[in-house]
Short mmCIF file of C-alpha atoms and ligand atoms in Angstrom, two decimals:
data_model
loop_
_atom_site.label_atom_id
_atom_site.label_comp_id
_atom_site.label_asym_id
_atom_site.label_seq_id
_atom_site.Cartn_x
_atom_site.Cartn_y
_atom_site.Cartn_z
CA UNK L 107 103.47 121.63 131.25
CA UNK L 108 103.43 121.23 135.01
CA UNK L 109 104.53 125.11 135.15
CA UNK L 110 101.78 126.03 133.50
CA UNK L 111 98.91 127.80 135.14
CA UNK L 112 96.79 125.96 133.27
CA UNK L 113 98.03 123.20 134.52
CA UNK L 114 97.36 123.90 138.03
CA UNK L 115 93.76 124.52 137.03
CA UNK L 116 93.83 121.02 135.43
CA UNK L 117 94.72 119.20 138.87
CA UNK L 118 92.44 121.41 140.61
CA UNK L 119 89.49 120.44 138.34
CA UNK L 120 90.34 116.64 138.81
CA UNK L 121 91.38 116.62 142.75
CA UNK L 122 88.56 115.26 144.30
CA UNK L 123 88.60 117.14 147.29
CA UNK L 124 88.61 120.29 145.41
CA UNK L 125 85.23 121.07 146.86
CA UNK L 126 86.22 120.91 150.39
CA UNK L 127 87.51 124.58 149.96
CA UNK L 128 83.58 125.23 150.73
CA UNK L 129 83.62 123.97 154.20
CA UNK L 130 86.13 127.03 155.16
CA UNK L 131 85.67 131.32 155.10
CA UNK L 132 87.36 133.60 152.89
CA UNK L 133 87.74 137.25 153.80
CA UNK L 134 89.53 137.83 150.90
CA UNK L 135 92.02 137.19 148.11
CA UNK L 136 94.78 135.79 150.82
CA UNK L 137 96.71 132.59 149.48
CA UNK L 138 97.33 131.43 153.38
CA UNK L 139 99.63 129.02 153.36
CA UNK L 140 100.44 128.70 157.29
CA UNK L 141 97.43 125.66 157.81
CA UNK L 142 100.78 124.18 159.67
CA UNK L 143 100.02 127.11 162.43
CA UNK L 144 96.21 128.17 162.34
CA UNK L 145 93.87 126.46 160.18
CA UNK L 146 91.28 128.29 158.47
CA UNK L 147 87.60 128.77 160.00
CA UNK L 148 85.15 126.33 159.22
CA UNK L 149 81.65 128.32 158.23
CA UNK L 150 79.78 126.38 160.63
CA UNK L 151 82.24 127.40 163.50
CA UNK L 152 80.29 130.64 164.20
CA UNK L 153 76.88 129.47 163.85
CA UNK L 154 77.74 126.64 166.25
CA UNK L 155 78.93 128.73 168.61
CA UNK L 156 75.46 130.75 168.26
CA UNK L 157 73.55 128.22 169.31
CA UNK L 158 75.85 127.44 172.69
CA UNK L 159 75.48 130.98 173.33
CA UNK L 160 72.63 132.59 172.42
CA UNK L 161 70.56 129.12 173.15
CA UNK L 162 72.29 127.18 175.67
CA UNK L 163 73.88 129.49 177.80
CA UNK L 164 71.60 132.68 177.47
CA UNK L 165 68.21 130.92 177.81
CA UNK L 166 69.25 127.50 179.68
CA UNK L 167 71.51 128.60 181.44
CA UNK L 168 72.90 125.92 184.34
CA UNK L 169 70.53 123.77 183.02
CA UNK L 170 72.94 123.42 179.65
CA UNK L 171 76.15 121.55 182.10
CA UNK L 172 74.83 117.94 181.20
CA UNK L 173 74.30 118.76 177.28
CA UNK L 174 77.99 120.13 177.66
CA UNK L 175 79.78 117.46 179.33
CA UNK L 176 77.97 114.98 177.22
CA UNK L 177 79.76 117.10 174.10
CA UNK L 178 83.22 117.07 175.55
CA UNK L 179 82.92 113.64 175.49
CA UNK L 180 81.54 112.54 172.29
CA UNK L 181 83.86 115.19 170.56
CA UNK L 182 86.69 113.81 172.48
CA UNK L 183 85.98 110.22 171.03
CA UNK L 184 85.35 111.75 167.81
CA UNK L 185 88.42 112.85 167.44
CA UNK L 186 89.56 109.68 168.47
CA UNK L 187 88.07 107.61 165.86
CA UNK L 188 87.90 110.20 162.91
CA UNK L 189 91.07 111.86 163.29
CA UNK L 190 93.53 109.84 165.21
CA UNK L 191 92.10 106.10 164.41
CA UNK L 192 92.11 105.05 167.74
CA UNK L 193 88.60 103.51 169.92
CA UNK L 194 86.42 105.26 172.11
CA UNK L 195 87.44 106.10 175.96
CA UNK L 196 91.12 106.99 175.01
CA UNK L 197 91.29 110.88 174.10
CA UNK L 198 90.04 113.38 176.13
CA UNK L 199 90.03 117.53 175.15
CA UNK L 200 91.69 119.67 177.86
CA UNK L 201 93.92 122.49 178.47
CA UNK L 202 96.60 122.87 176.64
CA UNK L 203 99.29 121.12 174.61
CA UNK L 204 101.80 122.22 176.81
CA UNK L 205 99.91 121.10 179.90
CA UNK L 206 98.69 118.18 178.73
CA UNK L 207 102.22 117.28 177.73
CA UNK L 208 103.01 118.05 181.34
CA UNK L 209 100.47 115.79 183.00
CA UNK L 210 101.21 112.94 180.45
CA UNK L 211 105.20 113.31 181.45
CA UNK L 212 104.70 113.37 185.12
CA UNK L 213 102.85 109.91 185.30
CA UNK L 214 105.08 108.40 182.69
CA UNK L 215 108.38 109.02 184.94
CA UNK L 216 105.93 108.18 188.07
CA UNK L 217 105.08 105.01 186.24
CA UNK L 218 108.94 104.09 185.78
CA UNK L 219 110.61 104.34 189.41
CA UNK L 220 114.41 103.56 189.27
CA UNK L 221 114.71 104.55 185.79
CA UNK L 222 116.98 108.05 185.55
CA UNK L 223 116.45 109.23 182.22
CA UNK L 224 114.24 111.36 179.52
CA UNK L 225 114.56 110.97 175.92
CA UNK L 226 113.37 113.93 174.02
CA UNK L 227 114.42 115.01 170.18
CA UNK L 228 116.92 118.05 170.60
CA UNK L 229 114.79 119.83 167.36
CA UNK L 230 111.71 119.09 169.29
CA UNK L 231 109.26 122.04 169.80
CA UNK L 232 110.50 124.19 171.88
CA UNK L 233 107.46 123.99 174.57
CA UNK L 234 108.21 120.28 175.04
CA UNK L 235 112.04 120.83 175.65
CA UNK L 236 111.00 123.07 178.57
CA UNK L 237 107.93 121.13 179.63
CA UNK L 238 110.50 118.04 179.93
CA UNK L 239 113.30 120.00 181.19
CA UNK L 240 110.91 121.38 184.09
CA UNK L 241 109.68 117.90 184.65
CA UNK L 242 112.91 115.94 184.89
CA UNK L 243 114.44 118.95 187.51
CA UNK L 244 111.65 118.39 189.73
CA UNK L 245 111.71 114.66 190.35
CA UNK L 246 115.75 114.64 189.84
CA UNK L 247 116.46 112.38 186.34
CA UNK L 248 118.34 113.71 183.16
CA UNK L 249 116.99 114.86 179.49
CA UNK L 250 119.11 113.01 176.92
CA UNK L 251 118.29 115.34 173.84
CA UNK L 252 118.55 113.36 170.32
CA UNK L 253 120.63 114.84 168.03
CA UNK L 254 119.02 113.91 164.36
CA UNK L 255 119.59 115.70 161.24
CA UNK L 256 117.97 118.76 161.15
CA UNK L 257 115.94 118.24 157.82
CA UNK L 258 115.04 114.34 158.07
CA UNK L 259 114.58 114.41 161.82
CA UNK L 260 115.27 111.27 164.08
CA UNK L 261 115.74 107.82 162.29
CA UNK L 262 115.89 104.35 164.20
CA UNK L 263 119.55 104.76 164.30
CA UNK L 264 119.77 108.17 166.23
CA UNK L 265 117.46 106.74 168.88
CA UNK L 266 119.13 103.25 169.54
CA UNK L 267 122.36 104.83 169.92
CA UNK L 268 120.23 106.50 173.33
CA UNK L 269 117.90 103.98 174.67
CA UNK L 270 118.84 101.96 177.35
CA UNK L 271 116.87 100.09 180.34
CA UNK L 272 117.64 102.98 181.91
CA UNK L 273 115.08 105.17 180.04
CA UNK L 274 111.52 105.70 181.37
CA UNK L 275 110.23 107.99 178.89
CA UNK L 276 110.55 109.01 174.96
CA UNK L 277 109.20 112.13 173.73
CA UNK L 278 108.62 113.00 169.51
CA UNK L 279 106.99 114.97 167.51
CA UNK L 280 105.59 112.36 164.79
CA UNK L 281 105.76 115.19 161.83
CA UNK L 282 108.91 117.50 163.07
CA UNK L 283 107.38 121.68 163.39
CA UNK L 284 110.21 122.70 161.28
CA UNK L 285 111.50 120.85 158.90
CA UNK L 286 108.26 118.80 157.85
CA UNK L 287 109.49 115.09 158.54
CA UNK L 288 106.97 112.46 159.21
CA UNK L 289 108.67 109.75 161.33
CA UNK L 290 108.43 106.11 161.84
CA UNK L 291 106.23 106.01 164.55
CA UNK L 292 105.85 102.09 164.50
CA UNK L 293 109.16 101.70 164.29
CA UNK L 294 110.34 103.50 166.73
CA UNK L 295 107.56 102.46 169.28
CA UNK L 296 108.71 99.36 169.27
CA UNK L 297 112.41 100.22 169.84
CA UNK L 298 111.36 102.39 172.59
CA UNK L 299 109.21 99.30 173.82
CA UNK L 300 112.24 97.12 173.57
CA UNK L 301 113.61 98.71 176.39
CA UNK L 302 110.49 99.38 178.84
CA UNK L 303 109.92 102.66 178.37
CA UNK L 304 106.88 104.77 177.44
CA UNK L 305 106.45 106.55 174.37
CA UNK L 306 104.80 109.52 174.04
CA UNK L 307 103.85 111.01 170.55
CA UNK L 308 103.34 114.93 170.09
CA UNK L 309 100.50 115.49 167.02
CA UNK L 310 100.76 118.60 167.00
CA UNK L 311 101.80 118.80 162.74
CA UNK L 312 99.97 115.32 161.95
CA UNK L 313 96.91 115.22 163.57
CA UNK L 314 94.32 116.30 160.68
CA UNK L 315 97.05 116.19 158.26
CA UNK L 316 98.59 112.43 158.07
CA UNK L 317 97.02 108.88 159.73
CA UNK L 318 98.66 108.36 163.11
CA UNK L 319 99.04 104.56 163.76
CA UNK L 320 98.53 105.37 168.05
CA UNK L 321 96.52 101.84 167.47
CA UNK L 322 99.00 100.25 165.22
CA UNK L 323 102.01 101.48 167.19
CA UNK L 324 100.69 100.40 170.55
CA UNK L 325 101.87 103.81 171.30
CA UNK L 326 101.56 104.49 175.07
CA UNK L 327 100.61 108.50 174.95
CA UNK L 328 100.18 111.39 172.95
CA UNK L 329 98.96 114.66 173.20
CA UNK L 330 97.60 117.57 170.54
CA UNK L 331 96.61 120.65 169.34
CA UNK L 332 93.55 121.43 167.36
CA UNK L 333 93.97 124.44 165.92
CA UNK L 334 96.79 123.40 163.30
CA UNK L 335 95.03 120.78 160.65
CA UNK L 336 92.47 120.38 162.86
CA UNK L 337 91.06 123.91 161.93
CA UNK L 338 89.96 124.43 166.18
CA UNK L 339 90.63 128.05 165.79
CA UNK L 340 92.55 129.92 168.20
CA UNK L 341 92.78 128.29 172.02
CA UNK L 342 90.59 125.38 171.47
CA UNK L 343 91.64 122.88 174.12
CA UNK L 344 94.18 120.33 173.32
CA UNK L 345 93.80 116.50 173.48
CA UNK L 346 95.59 113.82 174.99
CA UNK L 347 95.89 110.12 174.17
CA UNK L 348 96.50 107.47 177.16
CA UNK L 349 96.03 103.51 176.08
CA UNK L 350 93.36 101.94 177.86
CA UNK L 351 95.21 99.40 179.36
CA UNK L 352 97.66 102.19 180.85
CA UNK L 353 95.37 104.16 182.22
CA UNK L 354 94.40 102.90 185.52
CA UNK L 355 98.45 102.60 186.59
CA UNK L 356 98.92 106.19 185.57
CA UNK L 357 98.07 108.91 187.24
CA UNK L 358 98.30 112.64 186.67
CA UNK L 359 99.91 115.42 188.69
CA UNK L 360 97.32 117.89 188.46
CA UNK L 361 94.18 116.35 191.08
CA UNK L 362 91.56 118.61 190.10
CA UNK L 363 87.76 117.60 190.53
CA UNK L 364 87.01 116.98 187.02
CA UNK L 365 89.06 113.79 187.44
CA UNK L 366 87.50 112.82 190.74
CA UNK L 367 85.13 109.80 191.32
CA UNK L 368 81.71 111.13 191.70
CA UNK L 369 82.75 114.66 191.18
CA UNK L 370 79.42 116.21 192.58
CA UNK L 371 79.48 114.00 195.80
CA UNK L 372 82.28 116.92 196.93
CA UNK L 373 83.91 114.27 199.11
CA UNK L 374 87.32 116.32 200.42
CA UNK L 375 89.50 113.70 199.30
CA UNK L 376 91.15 112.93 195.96
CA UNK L 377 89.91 109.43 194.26
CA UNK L 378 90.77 109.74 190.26
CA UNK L 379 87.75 108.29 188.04
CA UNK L 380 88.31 105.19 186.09
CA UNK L 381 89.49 106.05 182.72
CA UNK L 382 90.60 108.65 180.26
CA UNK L 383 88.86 111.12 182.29
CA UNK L 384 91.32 111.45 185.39
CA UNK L 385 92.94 113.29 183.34
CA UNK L 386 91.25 115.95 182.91
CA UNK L 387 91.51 119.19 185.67
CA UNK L 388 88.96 121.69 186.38
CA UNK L 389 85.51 123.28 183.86
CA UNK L 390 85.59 122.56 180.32
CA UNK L 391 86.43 125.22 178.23
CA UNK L 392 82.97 124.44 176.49
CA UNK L 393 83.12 127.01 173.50
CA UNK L 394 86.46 125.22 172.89
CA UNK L 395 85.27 121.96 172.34
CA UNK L 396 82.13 123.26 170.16
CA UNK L 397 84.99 124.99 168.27
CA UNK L 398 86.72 121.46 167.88
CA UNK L 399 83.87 119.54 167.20
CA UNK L 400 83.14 121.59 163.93
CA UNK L 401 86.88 121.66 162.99
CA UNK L 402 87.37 117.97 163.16
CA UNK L 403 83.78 117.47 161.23
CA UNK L 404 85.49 119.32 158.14
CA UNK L 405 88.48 116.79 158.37
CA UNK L 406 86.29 113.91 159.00
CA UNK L 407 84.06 114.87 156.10
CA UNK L 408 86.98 114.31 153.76
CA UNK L 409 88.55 111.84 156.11
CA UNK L 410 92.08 111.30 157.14
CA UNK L 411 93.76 109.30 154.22
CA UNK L 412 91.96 111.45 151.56
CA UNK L 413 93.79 114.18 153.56
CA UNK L 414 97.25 112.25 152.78
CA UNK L 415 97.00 111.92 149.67
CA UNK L 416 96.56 115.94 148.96
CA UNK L 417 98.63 116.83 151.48
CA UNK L 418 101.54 114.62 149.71
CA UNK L 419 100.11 115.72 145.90
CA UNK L 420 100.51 119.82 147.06
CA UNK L 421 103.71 119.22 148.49
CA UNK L 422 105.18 117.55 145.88
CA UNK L 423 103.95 120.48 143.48
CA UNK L 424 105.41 123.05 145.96
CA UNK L 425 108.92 121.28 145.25
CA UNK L 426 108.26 120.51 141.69
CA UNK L 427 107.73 124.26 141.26
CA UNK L 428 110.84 125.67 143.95
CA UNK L 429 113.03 122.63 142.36
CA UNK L 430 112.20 124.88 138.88
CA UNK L 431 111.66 128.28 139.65
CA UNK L 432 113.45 129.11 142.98
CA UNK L 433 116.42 126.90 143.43
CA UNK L 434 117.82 129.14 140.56
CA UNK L 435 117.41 131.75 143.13
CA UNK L 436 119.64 130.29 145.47
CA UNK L 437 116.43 128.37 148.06
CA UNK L 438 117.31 125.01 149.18
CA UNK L 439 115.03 122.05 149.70
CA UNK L 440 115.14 121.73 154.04
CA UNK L 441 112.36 118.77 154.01
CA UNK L 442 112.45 115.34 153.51
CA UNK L 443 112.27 115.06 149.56
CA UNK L 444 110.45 111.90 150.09
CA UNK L 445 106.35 112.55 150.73
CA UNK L 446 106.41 108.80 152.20
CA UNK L 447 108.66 110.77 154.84
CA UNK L 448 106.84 114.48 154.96
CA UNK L 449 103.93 115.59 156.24
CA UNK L 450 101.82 118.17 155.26
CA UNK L 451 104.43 121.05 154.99
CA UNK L 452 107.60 122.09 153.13
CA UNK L 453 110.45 124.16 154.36
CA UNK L 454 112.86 125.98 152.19
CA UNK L 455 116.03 127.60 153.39
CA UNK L 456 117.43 130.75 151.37
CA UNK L 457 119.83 133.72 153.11
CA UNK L 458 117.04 136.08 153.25
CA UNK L 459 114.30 133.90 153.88
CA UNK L 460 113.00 136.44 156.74
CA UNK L 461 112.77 139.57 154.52
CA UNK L 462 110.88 137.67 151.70
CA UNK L 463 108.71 135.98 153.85
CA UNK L 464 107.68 140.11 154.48
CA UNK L 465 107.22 140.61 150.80
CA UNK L 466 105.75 137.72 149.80
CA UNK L 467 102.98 139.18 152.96
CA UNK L 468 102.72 142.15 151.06
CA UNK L 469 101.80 140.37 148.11
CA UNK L 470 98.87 139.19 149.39
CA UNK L 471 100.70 135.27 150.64
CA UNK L 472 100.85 134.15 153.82
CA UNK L 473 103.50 131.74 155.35
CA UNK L 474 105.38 131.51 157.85
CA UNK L 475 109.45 132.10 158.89
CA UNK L 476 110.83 129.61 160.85
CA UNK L 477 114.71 130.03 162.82
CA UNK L 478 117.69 130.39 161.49
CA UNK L 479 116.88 131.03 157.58
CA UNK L 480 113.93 129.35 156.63
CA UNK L 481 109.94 129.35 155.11
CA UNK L 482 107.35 127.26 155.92
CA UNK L 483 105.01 126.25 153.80
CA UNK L 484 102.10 124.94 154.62
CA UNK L 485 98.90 124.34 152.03
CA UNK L 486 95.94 122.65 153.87
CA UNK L 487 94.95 119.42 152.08
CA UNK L 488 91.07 120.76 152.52
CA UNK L 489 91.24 124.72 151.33
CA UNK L 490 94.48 124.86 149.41
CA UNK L 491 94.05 124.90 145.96
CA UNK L 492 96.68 123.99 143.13
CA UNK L 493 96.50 127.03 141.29
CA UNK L 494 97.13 128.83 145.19
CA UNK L 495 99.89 127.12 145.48
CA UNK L 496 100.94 128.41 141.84
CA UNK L 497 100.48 131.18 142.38
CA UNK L 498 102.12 131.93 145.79
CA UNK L 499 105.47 130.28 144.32
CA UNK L 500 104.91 132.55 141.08
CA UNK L 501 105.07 135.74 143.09
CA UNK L 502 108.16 134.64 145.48
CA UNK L 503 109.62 133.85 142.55
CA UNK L 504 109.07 137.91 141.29
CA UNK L 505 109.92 139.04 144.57
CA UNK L 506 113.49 137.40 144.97
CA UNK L 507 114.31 137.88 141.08
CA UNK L 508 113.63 141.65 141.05
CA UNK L 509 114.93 141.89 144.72
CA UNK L 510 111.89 143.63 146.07
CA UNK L 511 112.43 141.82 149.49
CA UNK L 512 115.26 143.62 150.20
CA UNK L 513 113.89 146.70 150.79
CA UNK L 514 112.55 145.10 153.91
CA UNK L 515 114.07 144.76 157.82
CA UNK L 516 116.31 142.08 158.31
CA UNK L 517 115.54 142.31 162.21
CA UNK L 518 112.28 139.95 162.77
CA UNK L 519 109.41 140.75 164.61
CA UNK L 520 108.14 139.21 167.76
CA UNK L 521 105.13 136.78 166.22
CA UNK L 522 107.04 134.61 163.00
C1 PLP N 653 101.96 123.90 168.01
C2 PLP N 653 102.73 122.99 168.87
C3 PLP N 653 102.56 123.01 170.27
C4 PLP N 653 101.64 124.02 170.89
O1 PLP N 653 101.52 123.91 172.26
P1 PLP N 653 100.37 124.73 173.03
O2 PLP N 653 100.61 124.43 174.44
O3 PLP N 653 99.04 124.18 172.53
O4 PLP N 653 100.51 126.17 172.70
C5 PLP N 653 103.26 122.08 171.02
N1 PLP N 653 104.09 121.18 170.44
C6 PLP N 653 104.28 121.14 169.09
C7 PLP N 653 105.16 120.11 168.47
C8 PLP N 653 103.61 122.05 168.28
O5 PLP N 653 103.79 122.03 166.97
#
């Protein structure tokens, strides 16, 4: 019954957030399952950014800069409370991931003088292994790189065998970008507190996709994208999470005069603001954060553990149907088979995962190929559909039986 077509209808007719799908635009027939990469646009997205243009910056002009400050704000806090559960005054929206994770690092080692060392997951994106590789060459300490296994990602055990007092700083990914695993971020907070250092989370998979207990945690820092879960669309600016009580003993590398104390005063001399805001650098990238403000509405709408749920129900049907049709085929689970322990995708491994991830294009399904042998697949909890997902798996399942995929290059292109 469950690999039944009909079936898929069935869940689709009962899944209450079935109607979310009409938040988002089609273009076509494409069963995109890569929401772990660039979430679909929101319909609202363009008409929002209409009214900045055509209204606000056409006709108002300079005139708009309080209207838009005001909105980088509010969206910033938005995203706080609706997305990442945490209060007002702690997130702010700026450059991005990459920088933010920069800025966030640099105080965090500032924060800790004496202290020698960087913890960082060795499977960790590889942006953050050379933002915290840059970071710990400059002001002379050492990157101790976790070694965890590569499909359930790091456990309390891998990290205690690495903390010591002499750690200032931790950095994980809360869901890990390849293989899916959603870790113990209270658990490991507190280890990580145990020794005095800081802890800073990257949300890059969960944010929009899973609850992320910053609050709950007393997690120090984190920083974001938007564009994954968060449906942003392409360079929206990033976000970054201090603690309140942090905030005033940190401060960040990059003294630009959107974190100065009475910014419009032009006084020649650096003096950060109180608050979340000294972090921030230079001008607002102000279609951005209209861009974000409608992409975290269409989360909010559902809201976050609604999100969960579906996220965990359509991953556990993508394995229920690869446990059935594709392991056969020779594809191996490479995600935590636990959804308590996944996030919002599923990676499979198979020898020639590369050239059907080309066919499986070509038949109209998008995912992506992640290093050395392996698909991601990633249905968004708010436009994925059952029978998608159904689908999708039916037609890999064609592809690899018939051996249409080899027929394609087994050298990969420069975009996976
Ligand atoms: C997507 C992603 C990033 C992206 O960084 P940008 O600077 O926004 O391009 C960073 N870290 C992780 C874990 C990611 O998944």
């Amino acid at each position: 019954m469950t690999f039944t077509r009909g079936h898929a209808q069935a869940r689709d007719e009962a899944d209450p957030l079935s109607r979310s799908r009409w938040m988002f635009s089609y273009a076509d027939e494409t069963i995109y399952l890569d929401a772990n990469s660039l979430g679909r646009m929101p319909v609202s997205t363009p008409l929002a950014l209409r009214t900045v243009t055509r209204d606000e910056w056409a006709r108002d002009l300079i005139r708009s800069w309080p209207k838009w400050l005001e909105e980088a704000r509010t969206t910033a806090d938005l995203l706080g409370r609706e997305i990442l559960g945490v209060e007002p005054g702690q997130v702010a929206l700026s450059d991005s991931t990459s920088v933010n994770l920069y800025k966030l690092a640099v105080a965090a080692v500032r924060a800790r003088p004496g202290r020698r060392r960087i913890v960082v997951e060795a499977d960790n994106f590889p942006t953050d292994l050379y933002v915290l590789d840059g970071v710990a060459r400059d002001h002379d300490l050492e990157v101790t790189r976790v070694v965890a296994d590569i499909n359930d990602g790091v456990r309390a055990v891998d990290l205690a065998a690495v903390l010591d007092e002499d750690v200032a700083l931790v950095c994980l990914s809360h869901v890990s970008y390849r293989s899916g695993a959603l870790l113990d971020m209270e658990g490991l907070t507190r280890q990580v507190h145990d020794v005095g250092a800081l802890m800073l989370w990257d949300l890059c998979h969960s944010a929009g996709a899973a609850p992320t207990p910053l609050a709950e945690s007393r997690a120090d820092l984190a920083v974001g994208c938007t564009y994954k879960y968060l449906n942003g669309g392409p360079g929206a600016p990033a976000f970054l999470y201090v603690r309140a009580d942090l905030q005033g003993a940190l401060r960040s590398p990059i003294q630009g005069w959107f974190g100065q104390q009475d910014q419009f005063d032009m006084t020649p001399t650096y003096q950060p603001v109180e608050g979340i805001e000294r972090f921030l650098v230079g001008t607002p990238n102000v279609l951005g954060v209209v861009m974000v403000r409608e992409g975290v509405r269409s989360v909010a709408l559902a809201g976050v553990e609604a999100v969960r749920e579906k996220a965990q129900a359509l991953t556990e049907y993508v394995i229920a149907l690869a446990d059935q049709w594709l392991t056969p085929l020779g594809f191996r689970l490479a995600s935590p088979r636990d959804p308590a322990l996944r996030g919002s995708h599923v990676t499979l491994e198979h020898p020639q995962a590369w050239q059907a991830c080309q066919a499986w294009i070509d038949e109209g399904v998008v995912a992506d190929y992640r290093m050395p042998d392996r698909l991601r697949i990633g249905p968004s909890p708010l436009s994925t559909s059952f029978e998608e997902v159904w689908l999708a798996l039916d037609r890999l399942r064609v592809i690899v039986e018939s051996g249409a995929h080899l027929t394609y290059p087994e050298k990969r292109s420069r975009v996976t």
